[in-house]
Amino acid sequence: MKKVLEEVKDAVIYQINLRVFTKEGTIAAAEKFLPEVAATGADIIYLCPFVESDEDQDPSFWSMRQQRALTHNPRNPYRLRDYFTIDKEYGTKEDFTSFVKKAHSLNLKVMLDLVYMHAGPSFGKNHPSFVKKDENGRVKLNSYHFCLVDFDSIELREYLWSNMEYFVKEFDIDGYRCDVGGAVPLDFWVEGRRRVEKIKKPILMLDEHEIQGRKEDQDEAFDINYSQGWPRHCFPGIFQSGMPAYVLEIVWKEADDARKGATLIRALEHHDTANDMYYGRLEKLSSAKCEASYVLCFTVNGVPFLYNGCEYSDTARHSIYGNKGQFTIDREKDPSKRTAFLARLAQLHREEEALRNGEMLWVENSAKESIVTYTRTAPNGEKIFCAVNFGNEKVTAECKEAGNFANGEILLERGAELDKGAVTLAGNGFLVIKIK
């Protein structure tokens, strides 16, 4: 098993979807807000794709999600025409050079999105030998109605490896998030990482793929995998339909059983969930539950992941299919309280050895419908107990482990009481407490 990089143990990722991050939707406009991003405690910016997207107007080559968005915009940032050219919608090479330099001055790493499984129809026309074809010579499409890229082609592989090298050489970026990375051959990613790390090391690699689907992902190619169960199913179910809190533990165990010690993102939202939920954004449903969820995401093992405007408790509609200025973060709210909350969580995530490098163990409690409880144990023996209430009512849960922390140091709490073998939490309350 590949050793976990120190940079990964410290990581807090913040995703920027340029189209909705600012009213202008440009790289230059986003640069002005980098100090706000850094203030959340994030240290990695992950940018949605900003290279040239396909302008083909034929909706038969649009995904169903794109058609259902009703924005009538063919320019989907995940349906690309050219992998090297910065799209004029977002700015210029000079803008991105400035963006990266500013990010680095704030101790923020920059991670780009690689969309290599598929491409737009114009890419297929411009590079016919790079896309898959059927026995009649017609370009094969995937379920999104996009051209399937042909990884049996050595020329295609060289083209994409040079693309990976280009952004490291030209702009000094720090990593890649690999869209639908599990649909791309693993040996391609292994070689791609080897090549870019000849230029800069380490390059952080994040695969949008469940570790259960390919357990070898983190042997050589990737540092981090996605874990879609929480943001796509568990959190929406808990927020909207009373799904019991213990499903979070069940989903966590599915990944842990697949590969012990795998490093996964811990996300409340990302661009896909915000995009598809439209008017049902989780922040709109319950800001208090969002904060309880962030406590979980920052204190379990893994890499906390923040989405585009979370410091503003943003409830606006987001869409990657939107037109310029159509959807944007609502920055009318005061972000100071949420920013300070996230920054405190990031500080705990990095500075507490039990959270940064500790063993994760879920522990029993008598109110599993609403409360999750778990411990993190550092190699030096320090131990942290965490309890989070996803219910709206005050609940007392019997929990044998809680009794060991009666005289502990409270690191973070909201509406919490600890008494012998029980923990009491206010609705959407939480407790993070340490003993040495």
PDB file of N, CA, C and O in Angstrom, residues 272-299:
ATOM      1  N   ASP A 272     -21.758  18.248  -8.624  1.00  0.00           N
ATOM      2  CA  ASP A 272     -22.806  17.378  -9.154  1.00  0.00           C
ATOM      3  C   ASP A 272     -24.057  17.401  -8.286  1.00  0.00           C
ATOM      4  O   ASP A 272     -25.181  17.473  -8.797  1.00  0.00           O
ATOM      5  N   THR A 273     -23.891  17.324  -6.979  1.00  0.00           N
ATOM      6  CA  THR A 273     -25.069  17.320  -6.112  1.00  0.00           C
ATOM      7  C   THR A 273     -25.757  18.675  -6.127  1.00  0.00           C
ATOM      8  O   THR A 273     -26.983  18.765  -6.209  1.00  0.00           O
ATOM      9  N   ALA A 274     -24.983  19.763  -6.066  1.00  0.00           N
ATOM     10  CA  ALA A 274     -25.578  21.098  -6.125  1.00  0.00           C
ATOM     11  C   ALA A 274     -26.272  21.311  -7.464  1.00  0.00           C
ATOM     12  O   ALA A 274     -27.345  21.918  -7.542  1.00  0.00           O
ATOM     13  N   ASN A 275     -25.675  20.776  -8.518  1.00  0.00           N
ATOM     14  CA  ASN A 275     -26.220  20.907  -9.864  1.00  0.00           C
ATOM     15  C   ASN A 275     -27.552  20.177  -9.996  1.00  0.00           C
ATOM     16  O   ASN A 275     -28.526  20.713 -10.525  1.00  0.00           O
ATOM     17  N   ASP A 276     -27.615  18.956  -9.495  1.00  0.00           N
ATOM     18  CA  ASP A 276     -28.803  18.132  -9.691  1.00  0.00           C
ATOM     19  C   ASP A 276     -29.912  18.444  -8.692  1.00  0.00           C
ATOM     20  O   ASP A 276     -31.080  18.198  -8.966  1.00  0.00           O
ATOM     21  N   MET A 277     -29.550  18.947  -7.517  1.00  0.00           N
ATOM     22  CA  MET A 277     -30.586  19.243  -6.525  1.00  0.00           C
ATOM     23  C   MET A 277     -31.365  20.517  -6.869  1.00  0.00           C
ATOM     24  O   MET A 277     -32.467  20.715  -6.390  1.00  0.00           O
ATOM     25  N   TYR A 278     -30.747  21.359  -7.646  1.00  0.00           N
ATOM     26  CA  TYR A 278     -31.387  22.601  -8.043  1.00  0.00           C
ATOM     27  C   TYR A 278     -31.904  23.377  -6.834  1.00  0.00           C
ATOM     28  O   TYR A 278     -31.131  23.941  -6.087  1.00  0.00           O
ATOM     29  N   TYR A 279     -33.220  23.359  -6.610  1.00  0.00           N
ATOM     30  CA  TYR A 279     -33.785  24.187  -5.543  1.00  0.00           C
ATOM     31  C   TYR A 279     -33.789  23.482  -4.187  1.00  0.00           C
ATOM     32  O   TYR A 279     -34.277  24.037  -3.212  1.00  0.00           O
ATOM     33  N   GLY A 280     -33.254  22.280  -4.115  1.00  0.00           N
ATOM     34  CA  GLY A 280     -33.229  21.530  -2.861  1.00  0.00           C
ATOM     35  C   GLY A 280     -31.858  21.512  -2.223  1.00  0.00           C
ATOM     36  O   GLY A 280     -31.486  20.519  -1.594  1.00  0.00           O
ATOM     37  N   ARG A 281     -31.100  22.590  -2.362  1.00  0.00           N
ATOM     38  CA  ARG A 281     -29.771  22.642  -1.755  1.00  0.00           C
ATOM     39  C   ARG A 281     -29.864  22.355  -0.264  1.00  0.00           C
ATOM     40  O   ARG A 281     -30.775  22.818   0.430  1.00  0.00           O
ATOM     41  N   LEU A 282     -28.904  21.609   0.265  1.00  0.00           N
ATOM     42  CA  LEU A 282     -28.952  21.204   1.661  1.00  0.00           C
ATOM     43  C   LEU A 282     -28.908  22.398   2.607  1.00  0.00           C
ATOM     44  O   LEU A 282     -29.546  22.391   3.657  1.00  0.00           O
ATOM     45  N   GLU A 283     -28.167  23.414   2.239  1.00  0.00           N
ATOM     46  CA  GLU A 283     -28.085  24.608   3.084  1.00  0.00           C
ATOM     47  C   GLU A 283     -29.459  25.249   3.248  1.00  0.00           C
ATOM     48  O   GLU A 283     -29.800  25.771   4.309  1.00  0.00           O
ATOM     49  N   LYS A 284     -30.266  25.199   2.193  1.00  0.00           N
ATOM     50  CA  LYS A 284     -31.610  25.755   2.249  1.00  0.00           C
ATOM     51  C   LYS A 284     -32.498  24.931   3.181  1.00  0.00           C
ATOM     52  O   LYS A 284     -33.367  25.459   3.869  1.00  0.00           O
ATOM     53  N   LEU A 285     -32.255  23.624   3.215  1.00  0.00           N
ATOM     54  CA  LEU A 285     -33.062  22.742   4.062  1.00  0.00           C
ATOM     55  C   LEU A 285     -32.725  22.911   5.535  1.00  0.00           C
ATOM     56  O   LEU A 285     -33.613  22.907   6.385  1.00  0.00           O
ATOM     57  N   SER A 286     -31.415  23.038   5.846  1.00  0.00           N
ATOM     58  CA  SER A 286     -31.023  23.165   7.255  1.00  0.00           C
ATOM     59  C   SER A 286     -29.566  23.567   7.376  1.00  0.00           C
ATOM     60  O   SER A 286     -28.678  22.741   7.184  1.00  0.00           O
ATOM     61  N   SER A 287     -29.328  24.812   7.712  1.00  0.00           N
ATOM     62  CA  SER A 287     -27.959  25.263   7.939  1.00  0.00           C
ATOM     63  C   SER A 287     -27.355  24.576   9.155  1.00  0.00           C
ATOM     64  O   SER A 287     -26.167  24.245   9.184  1.00  0.00           O
ATOM     65  N   ALA A 288     -28.189  24.336  10.181  1.00  0.00           N
ATOM     66  CA  ALA A 288     -27.697  23.674  11.396  1.00  0.00           C
ATOM     67  C   ALA A 288     -27.234  22.256  11.098  1.00  0.00           C
ATOM     68  O   ALA A 288     -26.207  21.797  11.608  1.00  0.00           O
ATOM     69  N   LYS A 289     -27.991  21.543  10.267  1.00  0.00           N
ATOM     70  CA  LYS A 289     -27.583  20.188   9.891  1.00  0.00           C
ATOM     71  C   LYS A 289     -26.314  20.212   9.042  1.00  0.00           C
ATOM     72  O   LYS A 289     -25.483  19.299   9.128  1.00  0.00           O
ATOM     73  N   CYS A 290     -26.167  21.231   8.200  1.00  0.00           N
ATOM     74  CA  CYS A 290     -24.939  21.354   7.419  1.00  0.00           C
ATOM     75  C   CYS A 290     -23.736  21.473   8.348  1.00  0.00           C
ATOM     76  O   CYS A 290     -22.704  20.810   8.138  1.00  0.00           O
ATOM     77  N   GLU A 291     -23.844  22.289   9.382  1.00  0.00           N
ATOM     78  CA  GLU A 291     -22.718  22.458  10.292  1.00  0.00           C
ATOM     79  C   GLU A 291     -22.433  21.169  11.058  1.00  0.00           C
ATOM     80  O   GLU A 291     -21.267  20.814  11.266  1.00  0.00           O
ATOM     81  N   ALA A 292     -23.470  20.449  11.456  1.00  0.00           N
ATOM     82  CA  ALA A 292     -23.259  19.148  12.094  1.00  0.00           C
ATOM     83  C   ALA A 292     -22.550  18.194  11.132  1.00  0.00           C
ATOM     84  O   ALA A 292     -21.651  17.439  11.522  1.00  0.00           O
ATOM     85  N   SER A 293     -22.924  18.257   9.854  1.00  0.00           N
ATOM     86  CA  SER A 293     -22.293  17.398   8.841  1.00  0.00           C
ATOM     87  C   SER A 293     -20.837  17.757   8.641  1.00  0.00           C
ATOM     88  O   SER A 293     -19.987  16.875   8.444  1.00  0.00           O
ATOM     89  N   TYR A 294     -20.527  19.050   8.684  1.00  0.00           N
ATOM     90  CA  TYR A 294     -19.127  19.462   8.546  1.00  0.00           C
ATOM     91  C   TYR A 294     -18.287  18.931   9.700  1.00  0.00           C
ATOM     92  O   TYR A 294     -17.125  18.541   9.508  1.00  0.00           O
ATOM     93  N   VAL A 295     -18.849  18.909  10.903  1.00  0.00           N
ATOM     94  CA  VAL A 295     -18.115  18.349  12.044  1.00  0.00           C
ATOM     95  C   VAL A 295     -17.751  16.896  11.745  1.00  0.00           C
ATOM     96  O   VAL A 295     -16.609  16.459  11.957  1.00  0.00           O
ATOM     97  N   LEU A 296     -18.698  16.146  11.230  1.00  0.00           N
ATOM     98  CA  LEU A 296     -18.432  14.754  10.864  1.00  0.00           C
ATOM     99  C   LEU A 296     -17.343  14.667   9.795  1.00  0.00           C
ATOM    100  O   LEU A 296     -16.385  13.894   9.917  1.00  0.00           O
ATOM    101  N   CYS A 297     -17.476  15.466   8.738  1.00  0.00           N
ATOM    102  CA  CYS A 297     -16.544  15.384   7.607  1.00  0.00           C
ATOM    103  C   CYS A 297     -15.115  15.762   7.988  1.00  0.00           C
ATOM    104  O   CYS A 297     -14.158  15.265   7.386  1.00  0.00           O
ATOM    105  N   PHE A 298     -14.958  16.632   8.981  1.00  0.00           N
ATOM    106  CA  PHE A 298     -13.627  17.060   9.394  1.00  0.00           C
ATOM    107  C   PHE A 298     -13.016  16.186  10.481  1.00  0.00           C
ATOM    108  O   PHE A 298     -11.810  16.260  10.716  1.00  0.00           O
ATOM    109  N   THR A 299     -13.798  15.370  11.143  1.00  0.00           N
ATOM    110  CA  THR A 299     -13.256  14.606  12.264  1.00  0.00           C
ATOM    111  C   THR A 299     -13.174  13.103  12.007  1.00  0.00           C
ATOM    112  O   THR A 299     -12.487  12.399  12.742  1.00  0.00           O
TER     113      THR A 299
END
